[in-house]
PDB file of N, CA and C in Angstrom:
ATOM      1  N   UNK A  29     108.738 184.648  77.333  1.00 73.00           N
ATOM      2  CA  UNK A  29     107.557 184.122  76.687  1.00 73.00           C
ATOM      3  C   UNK A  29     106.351 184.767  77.359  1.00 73.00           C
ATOM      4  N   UNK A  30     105.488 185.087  76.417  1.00 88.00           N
ATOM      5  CA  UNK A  30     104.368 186.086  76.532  1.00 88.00           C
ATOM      6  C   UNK A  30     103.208 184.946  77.306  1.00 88.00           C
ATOM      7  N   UNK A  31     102.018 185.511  77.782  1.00 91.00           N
ATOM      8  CA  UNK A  31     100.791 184.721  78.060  1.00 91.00           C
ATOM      9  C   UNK A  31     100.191 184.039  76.396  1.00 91.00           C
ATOM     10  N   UNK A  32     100.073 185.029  76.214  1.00 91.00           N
ATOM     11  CA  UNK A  32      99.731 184.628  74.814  1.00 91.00           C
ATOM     12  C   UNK A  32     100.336 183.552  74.134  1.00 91.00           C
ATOM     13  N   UNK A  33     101.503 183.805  73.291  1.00 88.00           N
ATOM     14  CA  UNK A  33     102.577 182.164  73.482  1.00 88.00           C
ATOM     15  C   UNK A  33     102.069 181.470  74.454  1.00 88.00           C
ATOM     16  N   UNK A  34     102.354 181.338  75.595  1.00 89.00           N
ATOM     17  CA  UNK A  34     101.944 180.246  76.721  1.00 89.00           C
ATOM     18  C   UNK A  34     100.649 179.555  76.073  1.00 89.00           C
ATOM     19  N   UNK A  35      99.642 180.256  75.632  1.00 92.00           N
ATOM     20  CA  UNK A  35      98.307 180.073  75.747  1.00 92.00           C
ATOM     21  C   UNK A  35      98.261 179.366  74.684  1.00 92.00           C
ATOM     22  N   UNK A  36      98.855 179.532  73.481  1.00 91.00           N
ATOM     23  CA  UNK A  36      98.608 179.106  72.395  1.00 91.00           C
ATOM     24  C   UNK A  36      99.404 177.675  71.644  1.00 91.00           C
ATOM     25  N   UNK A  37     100.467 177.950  72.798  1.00 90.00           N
ATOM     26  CA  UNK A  37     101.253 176.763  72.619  1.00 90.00           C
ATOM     27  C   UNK A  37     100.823 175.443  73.985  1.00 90.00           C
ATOM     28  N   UNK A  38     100.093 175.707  74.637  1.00 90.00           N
ATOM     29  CA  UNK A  38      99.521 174.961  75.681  1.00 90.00           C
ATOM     30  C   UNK A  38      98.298 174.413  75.164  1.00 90.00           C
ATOM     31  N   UNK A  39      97.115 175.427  74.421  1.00 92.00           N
ATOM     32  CA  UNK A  39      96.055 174.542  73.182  1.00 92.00           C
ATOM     33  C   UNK A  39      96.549 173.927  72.191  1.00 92.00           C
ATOM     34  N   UNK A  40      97.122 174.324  71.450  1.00 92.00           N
ATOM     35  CA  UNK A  40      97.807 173.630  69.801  1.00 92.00           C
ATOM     36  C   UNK A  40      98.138 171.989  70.603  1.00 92.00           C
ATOM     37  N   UNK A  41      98.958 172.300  71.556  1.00 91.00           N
ATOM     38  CA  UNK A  41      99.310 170.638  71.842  1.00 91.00           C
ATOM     39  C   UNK A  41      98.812 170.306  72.486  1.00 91.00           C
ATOM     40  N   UNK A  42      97.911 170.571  73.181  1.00 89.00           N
ATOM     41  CA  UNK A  42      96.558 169.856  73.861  1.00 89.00           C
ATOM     42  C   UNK A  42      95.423 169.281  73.319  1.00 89.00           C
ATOM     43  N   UNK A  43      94.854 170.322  71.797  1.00 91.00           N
ATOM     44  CA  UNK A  43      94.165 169.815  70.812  1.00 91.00           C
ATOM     45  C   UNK A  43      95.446 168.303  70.065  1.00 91.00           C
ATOM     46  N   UNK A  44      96.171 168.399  69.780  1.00 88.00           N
ATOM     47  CA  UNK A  44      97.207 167.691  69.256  1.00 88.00           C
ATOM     48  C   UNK A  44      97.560 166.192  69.402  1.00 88.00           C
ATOM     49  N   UNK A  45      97.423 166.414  70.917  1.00 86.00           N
ATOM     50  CA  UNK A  45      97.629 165.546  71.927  1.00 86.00           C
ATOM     51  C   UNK A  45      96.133 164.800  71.948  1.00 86.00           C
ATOM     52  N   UNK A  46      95.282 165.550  72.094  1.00 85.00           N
ATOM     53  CA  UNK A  46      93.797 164.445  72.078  1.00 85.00           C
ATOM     54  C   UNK A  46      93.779 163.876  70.957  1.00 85.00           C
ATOM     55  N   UNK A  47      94.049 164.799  69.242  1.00 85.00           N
ATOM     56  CA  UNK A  47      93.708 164.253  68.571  1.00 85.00           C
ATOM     57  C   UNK A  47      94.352 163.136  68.091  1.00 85.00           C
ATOM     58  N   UNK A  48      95.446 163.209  67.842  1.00 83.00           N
ATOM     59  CA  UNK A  48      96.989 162.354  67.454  1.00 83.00           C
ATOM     60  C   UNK A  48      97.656 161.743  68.133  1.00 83.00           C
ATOM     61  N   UNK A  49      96.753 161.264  69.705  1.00 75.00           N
ATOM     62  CA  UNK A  49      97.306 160.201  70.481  1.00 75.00           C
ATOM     63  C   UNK A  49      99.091 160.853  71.046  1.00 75.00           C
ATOM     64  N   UNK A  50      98.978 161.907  72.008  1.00 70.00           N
ATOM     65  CA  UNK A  50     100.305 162.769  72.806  1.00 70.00           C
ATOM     66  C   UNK A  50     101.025 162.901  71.534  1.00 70.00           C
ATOM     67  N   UNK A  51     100.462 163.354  70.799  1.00 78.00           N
ATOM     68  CA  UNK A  51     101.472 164.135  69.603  1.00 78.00           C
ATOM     69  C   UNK A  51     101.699 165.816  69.887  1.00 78.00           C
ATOM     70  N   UNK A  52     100.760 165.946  70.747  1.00 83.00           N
ATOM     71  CA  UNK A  52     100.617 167.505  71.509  1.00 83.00           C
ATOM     72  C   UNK A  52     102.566 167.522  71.916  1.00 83.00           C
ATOM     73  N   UNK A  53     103.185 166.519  71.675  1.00 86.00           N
ATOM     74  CA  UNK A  53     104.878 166.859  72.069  1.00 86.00           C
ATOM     75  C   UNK A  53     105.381 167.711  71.156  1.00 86.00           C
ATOM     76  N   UNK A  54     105.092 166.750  70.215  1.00 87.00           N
ATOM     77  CA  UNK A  54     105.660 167.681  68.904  1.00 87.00           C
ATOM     78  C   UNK A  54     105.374 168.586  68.157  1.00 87.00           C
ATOM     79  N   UNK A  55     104.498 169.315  68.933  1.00 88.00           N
ATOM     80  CA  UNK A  55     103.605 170.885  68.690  1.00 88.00           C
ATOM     81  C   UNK A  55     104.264 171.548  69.836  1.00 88.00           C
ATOM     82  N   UNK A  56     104.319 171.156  71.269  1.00 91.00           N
ATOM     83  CA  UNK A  56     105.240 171.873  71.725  1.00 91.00           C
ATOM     84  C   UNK A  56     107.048 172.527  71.977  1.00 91.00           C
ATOM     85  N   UNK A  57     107.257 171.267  71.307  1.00 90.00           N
ATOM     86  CA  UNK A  57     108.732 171.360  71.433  1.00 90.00           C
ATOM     87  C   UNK A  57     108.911 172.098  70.126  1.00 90.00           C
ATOM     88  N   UNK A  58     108.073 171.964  69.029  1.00 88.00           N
ATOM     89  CA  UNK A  58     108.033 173.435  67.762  1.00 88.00           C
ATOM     90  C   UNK A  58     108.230 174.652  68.513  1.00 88.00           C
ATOM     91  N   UNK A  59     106.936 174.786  69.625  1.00 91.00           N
ATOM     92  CA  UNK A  59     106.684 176.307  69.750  1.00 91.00           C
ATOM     93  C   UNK A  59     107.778 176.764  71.008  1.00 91.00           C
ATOM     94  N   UNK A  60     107.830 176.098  71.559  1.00 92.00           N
ATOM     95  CA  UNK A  60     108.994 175.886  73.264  1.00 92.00           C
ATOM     96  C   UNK A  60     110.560 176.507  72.062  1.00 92.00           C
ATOM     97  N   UNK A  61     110.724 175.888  71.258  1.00 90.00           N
ATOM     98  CA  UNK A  61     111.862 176.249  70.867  1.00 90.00           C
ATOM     99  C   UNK A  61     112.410 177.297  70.062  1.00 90.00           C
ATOM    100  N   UNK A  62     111.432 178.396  70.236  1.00 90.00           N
ATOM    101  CA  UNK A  62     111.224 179.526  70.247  1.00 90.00           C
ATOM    102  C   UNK A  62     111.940 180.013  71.131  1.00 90.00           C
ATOM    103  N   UNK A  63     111.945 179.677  72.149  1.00 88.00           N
ATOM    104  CA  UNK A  63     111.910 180.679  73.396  1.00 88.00           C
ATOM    105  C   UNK A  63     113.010 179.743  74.299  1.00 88.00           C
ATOM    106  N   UNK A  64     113.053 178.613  74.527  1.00 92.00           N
ATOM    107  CA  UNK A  64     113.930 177.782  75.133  1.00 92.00           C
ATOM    108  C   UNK A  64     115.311 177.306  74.683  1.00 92.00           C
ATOM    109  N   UNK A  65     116.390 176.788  75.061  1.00 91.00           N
ATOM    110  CA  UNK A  65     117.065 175.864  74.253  1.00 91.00           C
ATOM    111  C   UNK A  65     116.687 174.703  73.968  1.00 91.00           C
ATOM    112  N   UNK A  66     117.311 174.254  73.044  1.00 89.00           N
ATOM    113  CA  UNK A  66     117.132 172.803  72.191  1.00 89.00           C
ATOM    114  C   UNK A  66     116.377 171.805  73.550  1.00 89.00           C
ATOM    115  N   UNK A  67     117.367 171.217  74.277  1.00 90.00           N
ATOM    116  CA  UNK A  67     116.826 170.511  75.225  1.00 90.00           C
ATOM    117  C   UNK A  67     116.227 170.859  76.574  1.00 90.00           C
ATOM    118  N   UNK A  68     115.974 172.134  76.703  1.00 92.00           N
ATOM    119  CA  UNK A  68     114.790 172.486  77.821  1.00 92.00           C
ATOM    120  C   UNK A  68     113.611 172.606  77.031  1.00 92.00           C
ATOM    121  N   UNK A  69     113.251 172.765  75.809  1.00 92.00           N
ATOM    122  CA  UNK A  69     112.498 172.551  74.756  1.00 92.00           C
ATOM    123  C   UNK A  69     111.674 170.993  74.731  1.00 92.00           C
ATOM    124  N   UNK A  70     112.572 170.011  75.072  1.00 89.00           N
ATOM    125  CA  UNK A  70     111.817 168.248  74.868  1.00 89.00           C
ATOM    126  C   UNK A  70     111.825 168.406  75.971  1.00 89.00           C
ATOM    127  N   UNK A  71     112.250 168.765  77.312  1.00 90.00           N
ATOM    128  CA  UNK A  71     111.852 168.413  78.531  1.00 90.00           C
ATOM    129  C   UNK A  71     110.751 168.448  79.295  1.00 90.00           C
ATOM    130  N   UNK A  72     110.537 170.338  78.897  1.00 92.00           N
ATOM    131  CA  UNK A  72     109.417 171.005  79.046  1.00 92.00           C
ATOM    132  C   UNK A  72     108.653 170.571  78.552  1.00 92.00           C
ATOM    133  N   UNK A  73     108.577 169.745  77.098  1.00 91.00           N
ATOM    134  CA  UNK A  73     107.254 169.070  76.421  1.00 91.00           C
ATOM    135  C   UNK A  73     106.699 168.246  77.106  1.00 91.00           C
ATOM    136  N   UNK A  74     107.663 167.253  77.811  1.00 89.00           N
ATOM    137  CA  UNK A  74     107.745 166.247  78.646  1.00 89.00           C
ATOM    138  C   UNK A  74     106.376 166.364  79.766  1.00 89.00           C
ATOM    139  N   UNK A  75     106.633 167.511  80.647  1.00 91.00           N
ATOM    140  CA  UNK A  75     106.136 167.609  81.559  1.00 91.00           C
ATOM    141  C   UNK A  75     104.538 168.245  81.006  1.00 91.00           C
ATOM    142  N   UNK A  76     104.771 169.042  79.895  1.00 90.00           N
ATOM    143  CA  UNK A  76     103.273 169.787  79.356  1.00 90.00           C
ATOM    144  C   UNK A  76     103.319 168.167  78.684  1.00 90.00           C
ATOM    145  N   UNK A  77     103.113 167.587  78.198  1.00 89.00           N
ATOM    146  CA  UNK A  77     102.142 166.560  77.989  1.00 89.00           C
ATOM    147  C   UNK A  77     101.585 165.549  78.934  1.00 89.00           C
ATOM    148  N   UNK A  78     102.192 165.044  79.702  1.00 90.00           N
ATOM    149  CA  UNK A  78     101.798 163.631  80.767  1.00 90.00           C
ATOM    150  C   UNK A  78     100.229 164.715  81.400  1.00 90.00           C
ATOM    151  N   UNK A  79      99.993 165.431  81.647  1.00 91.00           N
ATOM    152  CA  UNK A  79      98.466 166.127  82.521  1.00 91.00           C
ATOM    153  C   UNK A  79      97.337 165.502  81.321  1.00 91.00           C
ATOM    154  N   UNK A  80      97.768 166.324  79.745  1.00 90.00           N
ATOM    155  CA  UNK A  80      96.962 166.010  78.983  1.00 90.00           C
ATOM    156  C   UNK A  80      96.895 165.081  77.865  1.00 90.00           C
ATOM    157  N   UNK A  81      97.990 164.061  78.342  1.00 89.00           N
ATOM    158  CA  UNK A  81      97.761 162.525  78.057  1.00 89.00           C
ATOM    159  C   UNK A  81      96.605 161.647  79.075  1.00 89.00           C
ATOM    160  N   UNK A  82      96.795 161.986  80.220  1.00 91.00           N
ATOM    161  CA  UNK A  82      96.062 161.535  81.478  1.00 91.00           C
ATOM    162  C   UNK A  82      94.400 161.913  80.708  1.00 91.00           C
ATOM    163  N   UNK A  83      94.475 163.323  80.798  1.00 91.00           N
ATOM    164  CA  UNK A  83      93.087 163.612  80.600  1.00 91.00           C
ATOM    165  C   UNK A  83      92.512 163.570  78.672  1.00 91.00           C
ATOM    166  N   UNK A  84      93.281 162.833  78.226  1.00 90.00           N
ATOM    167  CA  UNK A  84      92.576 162.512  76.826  1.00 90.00           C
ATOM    168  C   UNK A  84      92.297 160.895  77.028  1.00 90.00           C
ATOM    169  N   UNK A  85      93.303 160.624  78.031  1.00 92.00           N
ATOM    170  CA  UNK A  85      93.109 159.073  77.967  1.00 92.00           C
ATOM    171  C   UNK A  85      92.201 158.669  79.151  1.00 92.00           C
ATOM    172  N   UNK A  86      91.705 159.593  79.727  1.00 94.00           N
ATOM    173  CA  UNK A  86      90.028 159.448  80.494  1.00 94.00           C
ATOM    174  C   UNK A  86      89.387 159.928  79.869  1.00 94.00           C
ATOM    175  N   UNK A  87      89.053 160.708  78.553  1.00 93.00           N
ATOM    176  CA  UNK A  87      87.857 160.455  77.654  1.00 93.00           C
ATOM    177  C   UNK A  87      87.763 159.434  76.795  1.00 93.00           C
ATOM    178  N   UNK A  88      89.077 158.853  76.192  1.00 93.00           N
ATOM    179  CA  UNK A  88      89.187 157.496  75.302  1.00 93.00           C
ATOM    180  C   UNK A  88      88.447 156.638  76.378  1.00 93.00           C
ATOM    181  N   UNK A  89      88.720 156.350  77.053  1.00 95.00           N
ATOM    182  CA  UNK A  89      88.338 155.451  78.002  1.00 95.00           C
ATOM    183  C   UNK A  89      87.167 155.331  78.263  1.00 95.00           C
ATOM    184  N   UNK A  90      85.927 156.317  78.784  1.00 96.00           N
ATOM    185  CA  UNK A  90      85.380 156.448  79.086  1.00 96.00           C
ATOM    186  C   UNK A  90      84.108 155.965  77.669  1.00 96.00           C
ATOM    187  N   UNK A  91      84.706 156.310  76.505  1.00 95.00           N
ATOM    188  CA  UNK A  91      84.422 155.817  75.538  1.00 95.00           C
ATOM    189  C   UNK A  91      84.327 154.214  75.205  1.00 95.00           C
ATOM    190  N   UNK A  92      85.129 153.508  75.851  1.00 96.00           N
ATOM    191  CA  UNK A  92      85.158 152.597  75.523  1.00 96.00           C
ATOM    192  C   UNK A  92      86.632 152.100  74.104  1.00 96.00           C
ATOM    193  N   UNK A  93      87.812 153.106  73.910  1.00 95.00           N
ATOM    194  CA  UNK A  93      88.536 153.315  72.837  1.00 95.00           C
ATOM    195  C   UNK A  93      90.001 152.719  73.313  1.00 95.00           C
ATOM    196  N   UNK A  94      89.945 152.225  74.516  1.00 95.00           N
ATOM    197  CA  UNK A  94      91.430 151.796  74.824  1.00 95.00           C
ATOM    198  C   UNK A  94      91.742 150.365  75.243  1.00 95.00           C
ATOM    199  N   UNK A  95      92.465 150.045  74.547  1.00 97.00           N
ATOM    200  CA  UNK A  95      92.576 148.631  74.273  1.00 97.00           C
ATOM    201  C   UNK A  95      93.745 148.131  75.434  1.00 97.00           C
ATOM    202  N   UNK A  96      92.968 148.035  76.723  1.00 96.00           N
ATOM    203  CA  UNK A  96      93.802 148.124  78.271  1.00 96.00           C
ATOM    204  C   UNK A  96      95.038 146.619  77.919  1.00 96.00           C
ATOM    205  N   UNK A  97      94.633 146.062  76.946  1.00 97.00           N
ATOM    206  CA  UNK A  97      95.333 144.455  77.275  1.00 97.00           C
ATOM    207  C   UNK A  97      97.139 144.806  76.756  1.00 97.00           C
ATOM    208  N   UNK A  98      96.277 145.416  75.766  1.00 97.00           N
ATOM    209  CA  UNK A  98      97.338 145.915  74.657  1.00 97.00           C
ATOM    210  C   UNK A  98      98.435 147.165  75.534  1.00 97.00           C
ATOM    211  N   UNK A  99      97.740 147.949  75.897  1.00 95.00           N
ATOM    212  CA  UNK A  99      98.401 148.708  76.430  1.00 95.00           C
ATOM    213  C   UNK A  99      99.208 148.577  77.687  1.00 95.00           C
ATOM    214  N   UNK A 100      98.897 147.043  78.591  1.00 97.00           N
ATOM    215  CA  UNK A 100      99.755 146.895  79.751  1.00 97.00           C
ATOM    216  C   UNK A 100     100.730 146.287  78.924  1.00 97.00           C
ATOM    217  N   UNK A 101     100.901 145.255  78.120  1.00 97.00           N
ATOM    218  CA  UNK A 101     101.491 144.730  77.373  1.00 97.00           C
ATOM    219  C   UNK A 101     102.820 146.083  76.913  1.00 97.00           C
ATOM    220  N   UNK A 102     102.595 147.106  76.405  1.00 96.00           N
ATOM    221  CA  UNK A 102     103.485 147.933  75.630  1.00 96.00           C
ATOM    222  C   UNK A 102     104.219 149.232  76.832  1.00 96.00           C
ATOM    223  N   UNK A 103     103.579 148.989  77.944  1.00 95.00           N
ATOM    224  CA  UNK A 103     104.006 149.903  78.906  1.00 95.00           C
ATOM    225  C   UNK A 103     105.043 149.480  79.556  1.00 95.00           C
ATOM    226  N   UNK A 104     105.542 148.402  79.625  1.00 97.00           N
ATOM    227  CA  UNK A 104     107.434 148.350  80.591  1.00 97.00           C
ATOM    228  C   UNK A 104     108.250 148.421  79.054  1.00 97.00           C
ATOM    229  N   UNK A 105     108.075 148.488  77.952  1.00 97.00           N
ATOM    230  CA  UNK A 105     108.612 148.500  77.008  1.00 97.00           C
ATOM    231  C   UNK A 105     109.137 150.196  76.663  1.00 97.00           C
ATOM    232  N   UNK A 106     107.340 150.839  76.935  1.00 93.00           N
ATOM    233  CA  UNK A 106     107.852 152.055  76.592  1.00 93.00           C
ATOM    234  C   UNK A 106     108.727 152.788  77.990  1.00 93.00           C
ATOM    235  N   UNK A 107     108.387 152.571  79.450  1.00 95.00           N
ATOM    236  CA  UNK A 107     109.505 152.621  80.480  1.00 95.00           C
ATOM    237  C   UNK A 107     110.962 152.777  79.758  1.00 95.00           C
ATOM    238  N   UNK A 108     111.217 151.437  79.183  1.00 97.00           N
ATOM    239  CA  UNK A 108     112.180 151.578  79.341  1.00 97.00           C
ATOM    240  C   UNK A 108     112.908 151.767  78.095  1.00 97.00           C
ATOM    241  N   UNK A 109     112.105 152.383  76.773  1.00 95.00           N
ATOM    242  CA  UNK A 109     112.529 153.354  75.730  1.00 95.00           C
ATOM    243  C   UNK A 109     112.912 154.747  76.347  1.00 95.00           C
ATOM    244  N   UNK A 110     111.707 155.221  76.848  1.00 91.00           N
ATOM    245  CA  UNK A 110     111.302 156.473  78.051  1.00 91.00           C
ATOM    246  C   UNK A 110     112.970 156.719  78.762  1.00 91.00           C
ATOM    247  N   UNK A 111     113.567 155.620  79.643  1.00 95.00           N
ATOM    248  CA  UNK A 111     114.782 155.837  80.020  1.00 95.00           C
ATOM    249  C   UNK A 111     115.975 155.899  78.780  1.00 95.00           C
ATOM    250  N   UNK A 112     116.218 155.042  77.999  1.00 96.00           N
ATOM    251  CA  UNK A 112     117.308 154.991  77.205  1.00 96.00           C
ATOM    252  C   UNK A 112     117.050 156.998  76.439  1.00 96.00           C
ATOM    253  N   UNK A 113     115.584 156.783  75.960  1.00 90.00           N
ATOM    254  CA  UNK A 113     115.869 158.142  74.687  1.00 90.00           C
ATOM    255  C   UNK A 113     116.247 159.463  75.866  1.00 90.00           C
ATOM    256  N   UNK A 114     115.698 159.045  77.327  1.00 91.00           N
ATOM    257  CA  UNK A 114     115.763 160.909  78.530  1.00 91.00           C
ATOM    258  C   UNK A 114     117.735 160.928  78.316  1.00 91.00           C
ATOM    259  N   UNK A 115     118.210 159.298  78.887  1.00 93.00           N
ATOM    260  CA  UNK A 115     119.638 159.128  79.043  1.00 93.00           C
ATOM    261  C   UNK A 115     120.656 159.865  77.609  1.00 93.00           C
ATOM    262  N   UNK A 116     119.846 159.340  76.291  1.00 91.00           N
ATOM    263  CA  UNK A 116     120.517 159.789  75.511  1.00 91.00           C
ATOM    264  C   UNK A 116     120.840 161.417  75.568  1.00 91.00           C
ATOM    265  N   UNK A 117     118.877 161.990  75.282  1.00 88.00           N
ATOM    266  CA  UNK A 117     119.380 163.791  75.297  1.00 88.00           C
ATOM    267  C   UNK A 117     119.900 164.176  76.165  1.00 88.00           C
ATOM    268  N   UNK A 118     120.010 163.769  77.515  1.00 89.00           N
ATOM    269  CA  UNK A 118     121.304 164.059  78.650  1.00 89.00           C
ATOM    270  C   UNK A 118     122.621 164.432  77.671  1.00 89.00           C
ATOM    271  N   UNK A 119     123.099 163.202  76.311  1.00 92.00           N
ATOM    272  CA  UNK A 119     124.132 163.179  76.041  1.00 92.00           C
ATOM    273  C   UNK A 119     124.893 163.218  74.990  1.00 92.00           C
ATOM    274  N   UNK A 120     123.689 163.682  73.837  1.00 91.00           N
ATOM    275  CA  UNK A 120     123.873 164.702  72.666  1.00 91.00           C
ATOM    276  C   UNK A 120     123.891 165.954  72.931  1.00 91.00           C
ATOM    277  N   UNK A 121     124.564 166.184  71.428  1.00 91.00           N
ATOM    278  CA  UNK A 121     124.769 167.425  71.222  1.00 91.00           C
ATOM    279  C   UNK A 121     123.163 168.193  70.784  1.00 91.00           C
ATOM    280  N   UNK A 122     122.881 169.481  70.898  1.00 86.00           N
ATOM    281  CA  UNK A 122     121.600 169.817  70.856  1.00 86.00           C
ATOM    282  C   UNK A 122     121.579 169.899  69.244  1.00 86.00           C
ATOM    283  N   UNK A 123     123.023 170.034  68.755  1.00 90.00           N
ATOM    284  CA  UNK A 123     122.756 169.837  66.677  1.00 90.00           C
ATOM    285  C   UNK A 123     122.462 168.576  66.312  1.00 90.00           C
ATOM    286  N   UNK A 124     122.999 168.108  67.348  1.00 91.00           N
ATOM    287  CA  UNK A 124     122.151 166.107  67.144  1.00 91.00           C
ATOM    288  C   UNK A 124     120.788 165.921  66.716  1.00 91.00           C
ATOM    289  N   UNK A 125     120.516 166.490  67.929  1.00 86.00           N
ATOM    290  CA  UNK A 125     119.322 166.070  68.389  1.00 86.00           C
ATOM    291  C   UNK A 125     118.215 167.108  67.541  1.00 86.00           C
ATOM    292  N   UNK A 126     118.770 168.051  66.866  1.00 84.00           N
ATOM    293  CA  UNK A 126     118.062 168.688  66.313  1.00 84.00           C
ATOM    294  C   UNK A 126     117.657 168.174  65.022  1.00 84.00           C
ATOM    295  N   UNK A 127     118.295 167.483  64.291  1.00 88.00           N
ATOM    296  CA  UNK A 127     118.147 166.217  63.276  1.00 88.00           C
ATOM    297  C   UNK A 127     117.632 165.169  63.584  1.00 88.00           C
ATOM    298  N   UNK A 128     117.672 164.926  64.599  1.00 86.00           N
ATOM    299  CA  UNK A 128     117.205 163.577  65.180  1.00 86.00           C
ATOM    300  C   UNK A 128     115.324 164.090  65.286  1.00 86.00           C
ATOM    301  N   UNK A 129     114.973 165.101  65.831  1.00 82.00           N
ATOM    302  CA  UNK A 129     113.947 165.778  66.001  1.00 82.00           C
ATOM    303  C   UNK A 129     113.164 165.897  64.497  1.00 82.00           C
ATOM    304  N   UNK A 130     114.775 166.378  63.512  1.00 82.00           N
ATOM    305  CA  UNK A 130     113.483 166.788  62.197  1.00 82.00           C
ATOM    306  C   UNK A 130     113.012 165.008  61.762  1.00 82.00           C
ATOM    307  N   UNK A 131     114.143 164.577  61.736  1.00 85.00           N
ATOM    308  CA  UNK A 131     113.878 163.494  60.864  1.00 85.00           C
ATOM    309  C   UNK A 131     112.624 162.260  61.885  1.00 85.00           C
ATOM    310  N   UNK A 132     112.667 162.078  63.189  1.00 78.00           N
ATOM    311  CA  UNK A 132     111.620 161.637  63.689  1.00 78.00           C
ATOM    312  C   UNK A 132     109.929 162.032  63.127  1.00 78.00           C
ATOM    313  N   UNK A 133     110.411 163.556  63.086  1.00 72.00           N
ATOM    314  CA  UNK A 133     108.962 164.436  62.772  1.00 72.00           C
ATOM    315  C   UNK A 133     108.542 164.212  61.337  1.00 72.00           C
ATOM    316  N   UNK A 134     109.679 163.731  60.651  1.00 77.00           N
ATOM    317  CA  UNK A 134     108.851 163.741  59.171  1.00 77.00           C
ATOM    318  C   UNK A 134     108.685 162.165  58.614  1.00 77.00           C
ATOM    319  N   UNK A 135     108.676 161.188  59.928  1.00 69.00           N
ATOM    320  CA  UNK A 135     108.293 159.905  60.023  1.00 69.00           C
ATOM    321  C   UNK A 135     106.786 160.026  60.305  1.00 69.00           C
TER     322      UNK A 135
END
């Protein structure tokens, strides 16, 4: 993977991600899977999103746009979605999960 790729797949889901609330995943694991396999593809998304979830969700904030009550409320929930869905792709097949991927995406 080129700089270029890098570059372009690091904005697309960074714009993505601010705009569509960490949807910047599913712009990267498009472009990652280019170049990666199936599941170093969601992993790698993994790690390229949490920096620029952090830093979209200190401009929401700063705004006044985040609804903190709501959101402690939905955070041991998503924990522990977060564990079951990492445990699962541990333990599909990557043709699984590659359906599992389209059909999430066209929800």
């Amino acid at each position: 993977m080129n700089f270029l790729n890098l570059a372009l797949c690091g904005a697309l889901s960074g714009c993505a991600n601010g705009l569509f609330g960490a949807g910047g995943g599913l712009v990267a694991v498009m472009m990652l899977k280019r170049f990666l396999d199936t599941k170093a593809a969601h992993a790698t998304s993994l790690i390229l999103t949490m920096p620029m979830s952090i830093i979209s969700s200190i401009f929401y904030s700063v705004k006044g746009n985040i609804d903190f009550k709501t959101a402690l409320l939905l955070i041991p929930f998503g924990l522990v979605g977060a564990t079951l869905g990492t445990k699962l792709l541990l333990k599909i097949s990557s043709k699984i999960l590659k359906k599992l991927f389209l059909v999430q995406y066209t929800l």
